[in-house]
Short mmCIF file of C-alpha atoms in Angstrom, two decimals:
data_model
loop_
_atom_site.label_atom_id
_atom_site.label_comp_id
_atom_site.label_asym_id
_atom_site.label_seq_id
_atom_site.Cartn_x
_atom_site.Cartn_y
_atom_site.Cartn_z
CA UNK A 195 0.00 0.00 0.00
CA UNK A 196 2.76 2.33 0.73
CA UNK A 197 4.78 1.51 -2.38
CA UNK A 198 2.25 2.69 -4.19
CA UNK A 199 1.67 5.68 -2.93
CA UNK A 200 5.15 6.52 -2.79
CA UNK A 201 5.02 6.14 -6.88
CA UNK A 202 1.50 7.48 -6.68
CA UNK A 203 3.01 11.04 -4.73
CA UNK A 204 6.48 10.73 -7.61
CA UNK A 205 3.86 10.86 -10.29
CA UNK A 206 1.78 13.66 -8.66
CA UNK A 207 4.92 15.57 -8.32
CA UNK A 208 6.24 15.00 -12.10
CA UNK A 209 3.28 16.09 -13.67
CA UNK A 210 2.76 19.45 -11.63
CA UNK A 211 5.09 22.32 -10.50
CA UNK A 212 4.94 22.21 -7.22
CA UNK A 213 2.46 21.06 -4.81
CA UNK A 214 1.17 22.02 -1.06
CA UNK A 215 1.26 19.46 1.45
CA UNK A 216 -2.04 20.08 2.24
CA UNK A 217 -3.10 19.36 -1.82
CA UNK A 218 -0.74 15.77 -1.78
CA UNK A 219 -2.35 14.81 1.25
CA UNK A 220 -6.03 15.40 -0.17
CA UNK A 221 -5.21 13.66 -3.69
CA UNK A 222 -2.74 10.47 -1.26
CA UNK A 223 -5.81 10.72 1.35
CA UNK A 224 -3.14 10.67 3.73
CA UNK A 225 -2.44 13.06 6.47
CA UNK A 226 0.00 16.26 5.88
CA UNK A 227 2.24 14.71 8.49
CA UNK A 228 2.46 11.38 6.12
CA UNK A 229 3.04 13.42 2.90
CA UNK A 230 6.19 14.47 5.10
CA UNK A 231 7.05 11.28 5.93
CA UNK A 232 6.89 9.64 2.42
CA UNK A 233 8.51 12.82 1.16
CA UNK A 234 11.58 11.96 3.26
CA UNK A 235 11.45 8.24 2.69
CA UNK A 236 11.34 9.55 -1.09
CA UNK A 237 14.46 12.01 -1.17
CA UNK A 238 16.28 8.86 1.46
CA UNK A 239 15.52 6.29 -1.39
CA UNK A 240 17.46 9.17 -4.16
CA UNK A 241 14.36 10.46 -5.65
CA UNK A 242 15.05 14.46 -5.22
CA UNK A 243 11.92 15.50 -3.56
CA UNK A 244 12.61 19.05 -2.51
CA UNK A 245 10.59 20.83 0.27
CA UNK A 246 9.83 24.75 0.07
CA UNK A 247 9.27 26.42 3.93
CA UNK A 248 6.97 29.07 4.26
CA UNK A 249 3.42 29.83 3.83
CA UNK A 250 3.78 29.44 -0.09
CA UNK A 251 6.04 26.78 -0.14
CA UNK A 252 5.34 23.00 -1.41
CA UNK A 253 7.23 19.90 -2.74
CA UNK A 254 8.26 19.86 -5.94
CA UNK A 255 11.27 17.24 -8.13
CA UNK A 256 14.63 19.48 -8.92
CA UNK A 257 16.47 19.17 -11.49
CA UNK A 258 14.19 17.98 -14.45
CA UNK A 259 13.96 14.45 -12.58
CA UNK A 260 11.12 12.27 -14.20
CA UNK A 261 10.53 8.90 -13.29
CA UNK A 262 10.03 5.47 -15.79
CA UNK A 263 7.49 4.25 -14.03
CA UNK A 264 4.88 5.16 -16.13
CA UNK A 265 3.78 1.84 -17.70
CA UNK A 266 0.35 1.07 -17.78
CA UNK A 267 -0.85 -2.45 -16.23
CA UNK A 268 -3.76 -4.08 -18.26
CA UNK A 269 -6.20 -2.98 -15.63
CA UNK A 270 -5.33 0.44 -15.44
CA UNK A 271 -5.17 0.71 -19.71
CA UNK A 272 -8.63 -0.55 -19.80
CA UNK A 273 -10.20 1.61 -16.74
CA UNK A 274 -8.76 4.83 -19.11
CA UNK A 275 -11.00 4.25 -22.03
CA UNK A 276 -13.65 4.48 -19.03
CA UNK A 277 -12.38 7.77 -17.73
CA UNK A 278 -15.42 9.97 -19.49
CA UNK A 279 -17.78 8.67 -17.27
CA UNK A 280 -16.53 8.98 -13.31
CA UNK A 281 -20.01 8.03 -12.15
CA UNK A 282 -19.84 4.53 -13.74
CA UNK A 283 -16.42 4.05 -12.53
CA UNK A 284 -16.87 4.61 -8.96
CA UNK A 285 -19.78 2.48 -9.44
CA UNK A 286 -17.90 -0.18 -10.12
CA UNK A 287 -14.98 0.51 -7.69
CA UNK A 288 -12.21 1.10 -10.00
CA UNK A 289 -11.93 5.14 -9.82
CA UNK A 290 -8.51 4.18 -8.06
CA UNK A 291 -7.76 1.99 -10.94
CA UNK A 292 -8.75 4.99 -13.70
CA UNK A 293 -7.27 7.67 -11.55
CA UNK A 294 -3.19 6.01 -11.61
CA UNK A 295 -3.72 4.99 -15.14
CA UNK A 296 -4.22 9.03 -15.86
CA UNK A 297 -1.38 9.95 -13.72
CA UNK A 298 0.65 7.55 -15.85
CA UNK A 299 -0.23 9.40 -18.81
CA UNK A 300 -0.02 12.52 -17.54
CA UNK A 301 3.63 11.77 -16.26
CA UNK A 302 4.65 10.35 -19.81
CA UNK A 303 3.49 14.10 -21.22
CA UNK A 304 5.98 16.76 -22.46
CA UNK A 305 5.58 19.52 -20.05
CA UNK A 306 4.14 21.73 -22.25
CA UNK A 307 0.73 19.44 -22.61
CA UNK A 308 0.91 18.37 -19.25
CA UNK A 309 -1.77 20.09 -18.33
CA UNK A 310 -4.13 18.39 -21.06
CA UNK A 311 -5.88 16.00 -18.82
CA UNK A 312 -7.17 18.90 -16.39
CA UNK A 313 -7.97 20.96 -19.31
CA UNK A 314 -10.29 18.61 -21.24
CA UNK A 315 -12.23 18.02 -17.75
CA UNK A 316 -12.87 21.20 -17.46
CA UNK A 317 -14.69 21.29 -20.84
CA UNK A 318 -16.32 17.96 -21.45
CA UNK A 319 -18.46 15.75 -19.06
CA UNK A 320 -20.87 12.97 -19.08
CA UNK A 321 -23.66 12.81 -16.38
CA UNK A 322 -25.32 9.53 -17.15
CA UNK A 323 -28.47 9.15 -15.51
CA UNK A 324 -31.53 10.83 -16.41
CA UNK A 325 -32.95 14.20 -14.53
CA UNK A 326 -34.78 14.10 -11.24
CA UNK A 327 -34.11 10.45 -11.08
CA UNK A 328 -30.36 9.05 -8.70
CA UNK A 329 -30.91 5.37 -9.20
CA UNK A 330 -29.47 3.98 -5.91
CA UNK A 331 -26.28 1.50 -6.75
CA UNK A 332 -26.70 -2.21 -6.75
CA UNK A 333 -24.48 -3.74 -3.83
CA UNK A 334 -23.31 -6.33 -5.98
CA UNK A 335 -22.49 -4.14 -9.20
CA UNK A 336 -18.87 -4.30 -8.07
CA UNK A 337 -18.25 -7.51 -7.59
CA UNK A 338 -20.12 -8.85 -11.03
CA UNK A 339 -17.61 -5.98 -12.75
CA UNK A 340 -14.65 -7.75 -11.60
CA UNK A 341 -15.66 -10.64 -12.87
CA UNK A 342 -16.59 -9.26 -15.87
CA UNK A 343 -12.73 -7.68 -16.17
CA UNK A 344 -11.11 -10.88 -15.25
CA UNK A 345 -13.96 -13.17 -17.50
CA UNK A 346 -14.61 -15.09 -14.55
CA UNK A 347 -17.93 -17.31 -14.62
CA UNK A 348 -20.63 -16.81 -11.80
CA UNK A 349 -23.21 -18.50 -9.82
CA UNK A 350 -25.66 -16.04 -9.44
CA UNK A 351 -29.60 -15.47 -8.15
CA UNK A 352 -31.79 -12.82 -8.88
CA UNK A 353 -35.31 -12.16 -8.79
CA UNK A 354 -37.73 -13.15 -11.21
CA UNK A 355 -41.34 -11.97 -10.48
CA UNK A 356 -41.82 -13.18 -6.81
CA UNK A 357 -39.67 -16.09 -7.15
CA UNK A 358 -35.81 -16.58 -6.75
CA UNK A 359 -33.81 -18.38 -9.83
CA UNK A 360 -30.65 -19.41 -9.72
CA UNK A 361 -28.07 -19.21 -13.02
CA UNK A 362 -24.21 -20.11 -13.93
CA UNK A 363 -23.78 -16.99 -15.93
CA UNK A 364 -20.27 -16.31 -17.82
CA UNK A 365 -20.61 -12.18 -17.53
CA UNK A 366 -19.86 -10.71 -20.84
CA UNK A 367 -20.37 -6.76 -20.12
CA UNK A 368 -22.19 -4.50 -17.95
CA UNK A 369 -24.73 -1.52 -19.55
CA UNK A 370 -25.88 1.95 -17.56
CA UNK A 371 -28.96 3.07 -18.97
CA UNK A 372 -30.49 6.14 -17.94
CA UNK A 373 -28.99 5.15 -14.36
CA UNK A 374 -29.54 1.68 -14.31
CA UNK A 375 -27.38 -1.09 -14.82
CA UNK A 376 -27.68 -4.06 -16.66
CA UNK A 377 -25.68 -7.34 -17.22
CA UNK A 378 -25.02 -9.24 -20.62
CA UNK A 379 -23.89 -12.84 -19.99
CA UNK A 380 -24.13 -15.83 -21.50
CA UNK A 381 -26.11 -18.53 -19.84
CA UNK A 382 -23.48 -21.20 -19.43
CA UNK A 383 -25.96 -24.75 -20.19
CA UNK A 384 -27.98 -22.79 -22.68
CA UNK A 385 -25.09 -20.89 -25.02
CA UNK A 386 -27.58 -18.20 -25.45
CA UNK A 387 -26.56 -14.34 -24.52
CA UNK A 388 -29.23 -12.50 -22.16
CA UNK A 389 -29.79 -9.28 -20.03
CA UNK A 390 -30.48 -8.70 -16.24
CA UNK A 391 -30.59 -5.98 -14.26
CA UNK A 392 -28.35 -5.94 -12.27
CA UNK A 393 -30.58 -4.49 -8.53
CA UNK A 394 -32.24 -7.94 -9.26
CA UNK A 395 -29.55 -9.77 -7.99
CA UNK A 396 -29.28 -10.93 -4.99
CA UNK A 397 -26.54 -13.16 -4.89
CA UNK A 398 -22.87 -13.53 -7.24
CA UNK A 399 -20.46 -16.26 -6.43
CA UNK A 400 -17.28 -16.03 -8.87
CA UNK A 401 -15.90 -19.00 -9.79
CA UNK A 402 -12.30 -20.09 -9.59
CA UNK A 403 -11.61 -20.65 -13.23
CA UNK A 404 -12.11 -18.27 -16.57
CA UNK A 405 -13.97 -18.95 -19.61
CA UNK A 406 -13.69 -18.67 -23.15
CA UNK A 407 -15.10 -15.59 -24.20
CA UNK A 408 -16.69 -15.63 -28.06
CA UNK A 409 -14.47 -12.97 -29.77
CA UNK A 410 -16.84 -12.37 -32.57
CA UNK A 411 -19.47 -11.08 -29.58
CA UNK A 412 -20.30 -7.23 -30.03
CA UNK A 413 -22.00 -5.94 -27.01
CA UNK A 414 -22.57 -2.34 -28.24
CA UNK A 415 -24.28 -4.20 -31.27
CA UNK A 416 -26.22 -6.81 -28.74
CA UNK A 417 -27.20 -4.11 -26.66
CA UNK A 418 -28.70 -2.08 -29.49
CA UNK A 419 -30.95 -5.15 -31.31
CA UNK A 420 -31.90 -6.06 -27.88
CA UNK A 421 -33.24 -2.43 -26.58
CA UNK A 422 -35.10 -2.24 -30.15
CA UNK A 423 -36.74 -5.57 -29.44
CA UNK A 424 -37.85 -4.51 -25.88
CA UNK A 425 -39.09 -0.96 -27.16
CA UNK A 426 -41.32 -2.55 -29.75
CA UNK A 427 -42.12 -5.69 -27.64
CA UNK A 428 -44.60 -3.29 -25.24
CA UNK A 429 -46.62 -1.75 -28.15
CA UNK A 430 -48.95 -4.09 -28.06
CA UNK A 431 -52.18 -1.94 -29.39
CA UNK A 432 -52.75 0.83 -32.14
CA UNK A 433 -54.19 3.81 -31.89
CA UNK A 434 -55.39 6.42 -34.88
CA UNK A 435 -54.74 10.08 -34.62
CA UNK A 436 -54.59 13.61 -36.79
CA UNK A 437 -51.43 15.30 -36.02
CA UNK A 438 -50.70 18.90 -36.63
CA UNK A 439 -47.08 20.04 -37.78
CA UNK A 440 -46.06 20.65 -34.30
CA UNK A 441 -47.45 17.54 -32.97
CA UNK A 442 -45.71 15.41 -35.41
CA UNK A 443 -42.34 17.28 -34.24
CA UNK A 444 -43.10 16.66 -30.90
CA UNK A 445 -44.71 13.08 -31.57
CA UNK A 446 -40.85 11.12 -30.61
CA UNK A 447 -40.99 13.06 -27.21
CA UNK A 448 -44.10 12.49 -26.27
CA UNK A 449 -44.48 8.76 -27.40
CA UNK A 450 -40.76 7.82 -27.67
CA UNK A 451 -39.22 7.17 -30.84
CA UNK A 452 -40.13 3.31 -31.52
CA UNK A 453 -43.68 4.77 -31.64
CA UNK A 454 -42.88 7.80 -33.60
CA UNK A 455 -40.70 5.81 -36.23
CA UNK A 456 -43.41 3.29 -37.05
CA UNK A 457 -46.35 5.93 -36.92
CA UNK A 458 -44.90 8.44 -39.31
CA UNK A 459 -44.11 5.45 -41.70
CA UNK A 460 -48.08 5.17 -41.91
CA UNK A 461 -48.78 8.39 -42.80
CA UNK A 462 -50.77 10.08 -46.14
CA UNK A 463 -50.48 12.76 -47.26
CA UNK A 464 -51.20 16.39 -45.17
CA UNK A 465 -54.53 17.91 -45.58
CA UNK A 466 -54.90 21.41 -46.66
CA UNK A 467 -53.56 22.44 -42.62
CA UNK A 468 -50.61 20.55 -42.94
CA UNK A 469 -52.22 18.08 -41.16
CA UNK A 470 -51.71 14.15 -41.43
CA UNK A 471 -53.72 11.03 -39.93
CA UNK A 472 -51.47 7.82 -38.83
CA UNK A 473 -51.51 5.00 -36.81
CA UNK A 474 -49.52 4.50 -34.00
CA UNK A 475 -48.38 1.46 -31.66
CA UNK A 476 -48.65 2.15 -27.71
CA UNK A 477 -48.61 0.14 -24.93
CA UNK A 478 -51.57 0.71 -24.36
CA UNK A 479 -54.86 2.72 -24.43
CA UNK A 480 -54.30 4.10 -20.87
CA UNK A 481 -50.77 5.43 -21.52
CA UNK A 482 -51.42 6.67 -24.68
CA UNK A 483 -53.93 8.68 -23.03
CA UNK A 484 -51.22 9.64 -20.97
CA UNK A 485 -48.58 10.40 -23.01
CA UNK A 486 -50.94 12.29 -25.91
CA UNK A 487 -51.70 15.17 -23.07
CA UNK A 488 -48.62 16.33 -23.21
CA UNK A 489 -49.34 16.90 -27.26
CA UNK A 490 -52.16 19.46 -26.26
CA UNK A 491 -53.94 20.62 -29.37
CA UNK A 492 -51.54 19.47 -31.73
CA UNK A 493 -53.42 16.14 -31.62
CA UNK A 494 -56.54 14.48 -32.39
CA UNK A 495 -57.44 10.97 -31.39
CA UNK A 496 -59.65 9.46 -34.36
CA UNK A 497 -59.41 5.50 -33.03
CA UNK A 498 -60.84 3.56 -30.83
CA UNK A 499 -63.42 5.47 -29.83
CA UNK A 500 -63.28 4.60 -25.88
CA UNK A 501 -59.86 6.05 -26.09
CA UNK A 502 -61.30 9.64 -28.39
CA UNK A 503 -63.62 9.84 -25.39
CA UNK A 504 -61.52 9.80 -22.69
CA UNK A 505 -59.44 12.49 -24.20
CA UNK A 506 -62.57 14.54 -24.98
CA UNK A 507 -63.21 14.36 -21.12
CA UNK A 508 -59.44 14.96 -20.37
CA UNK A 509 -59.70 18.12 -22.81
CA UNK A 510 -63.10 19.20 -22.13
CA UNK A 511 -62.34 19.78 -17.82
CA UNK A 512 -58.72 21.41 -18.95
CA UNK A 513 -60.80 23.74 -20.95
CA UNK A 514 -63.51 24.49 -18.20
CA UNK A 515 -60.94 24.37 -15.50
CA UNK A 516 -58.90 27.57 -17.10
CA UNK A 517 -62.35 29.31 -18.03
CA UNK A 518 -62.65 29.37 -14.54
CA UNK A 519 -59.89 31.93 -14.14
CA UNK A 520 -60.55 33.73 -16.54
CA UNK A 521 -64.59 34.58 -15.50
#
């Protein structure tokens, strides 16, 4: 543990002027009175760590010293190409991992673009989940992502309705949608590829050996066939409405973009309003009612008539409920 915070502290050192004791001991999560400990154990051991007094003083490496010990372990390559997204990493418990593959690079740097990793931080970032919503994260999202890293095979149980089933999985890649986190694996007796969410687990036991993964396996592909499937799977019923030009602009929003897609495609031509008439798959008649509020008067519902009803009510106390103040 100290060893490698001892590199951890020569790295910090290389890639910045000079630093505070107070900064090295909030980026080691060490006390100052360590820092000041490793920083003699350093300059003992013949790196030159070099110690400023005063109230702007620091540490900082004289005489151009930079260190070789900036290869990148497996682990620590892969975690990088997962750097955009801090969230999922910490989720996963490998922000340690990600964060001394990036001192590594930055180390490597010419001083004059040394300063690129703090720079492009400060101008791109990717907040996964979706607004208002902090899905809490599943306790056992680390432990299937290590055996996901190190292709381990797992004996796992999860909930399934209001039963418990119990699967040897080999875990093939993990998923965060909108906040939530799914697993691809393949299910080891069947040799067929599935999802599961991943709070539905209750239970991962890694096994000792690894398994072949299938190298012609694409999971951004898998992922993207199997999220079309699911988004079509719940339109079970049609509806017919007359859009306006707004409302079919707005139509993806309001009804999601499965829906919108396969509507539009039924579509004739506009009336003299710009107008059109199409059919559209929902999940059903109660959430389209739902959903088709949020369309306003951009949208008439022509089919089934329970469902033009309902709206007509839905429309006709909006209408009477904003007369009201304004009699």
């Amino acid at each position: 543990m100290r060893a490698a915070r001892l590199i951890r502290m020569v790295l910090l050192l290389q890639t910045r002027a000079s630093m505070t004791a107070a900064e090295l001991a909030r980026e080691l999560e060490v006390s100052e009175r360590t820092v000041a400990r490793d920083a003699q154990a350093l300059s003992e051991a013949g790196i030159p760590v070099y110690a400023d007094r005063g109230r702007a003083g620091g540490y900082r490496l004289i005489g151009g010293y930079r260190t070789r010990l900036t290869g990148l372990a497996r682990s620590e390559a892969e975690a990088l190409f997962l750097s955009g997204v801090p969230g999922a990493l910490r989720d996963m418990g490998l922000q340690d991992t990600a964060s001394a593959a990036r001192l590594k690079v930055s180390a490597a740097l010419l001083p004059s673009v040394g300063d690129a990793s703090r720079s492009a931080a400060q101008r791109f970032h990717l907040d996964a989940p979706a607004w208002f919503s902090e899905p809490p994260v599943p306790g056992l999202l680390p432990a299937l992502a290590e055996a996901v890293w190190d292709d381990r095979p797992v004996l796992a149980r999860y909930r399934r309705g209001t039963a418990e089933v119990e699967r040897s999985l080999e875990p093939y890649g993990l998923v965060l949608k909108a906040g939530v986190w799914y697993l691809c694996a393949r299910v080891a007796d069947a040799e067929v590829f599935r999802l599961y969410r991943i709070d539905r687990f209750t239970a991962v036991d890694p096994g000792p050996e690894r398994f072949r993964r299938d190298d012609g396996f694409d999971l951004p592909a898998f992922w993207a066939e199997r999220a079309a499937e699911f988004a079509r799977s719940v339109l079970r019923s049609e509806i017919t409405v007359r859009l306006s030009p707004e409302g079919v602009r707005q139509l993806p929003y309001a009804l999601g973009p499965v829906s919108a897609e396969e509507g539009i495609g039924t579509s004739g031509a506009p009336d003299e309003r710009g107008w059109v008439t199409l059919t559209l798959p929902v999940e059903s008649e109660e959430v389209a009612r739902m959903q088709l509020r949020g369309l306003g008067p951009e949208v008439e519902v022509l089919a089934p008539a329970a469902l033009r009803e309902l709206c007509a009510r839905d429309a006709a106390g909006a209408a009477a409920l904003y007369r009201s103040w304004t009699t």
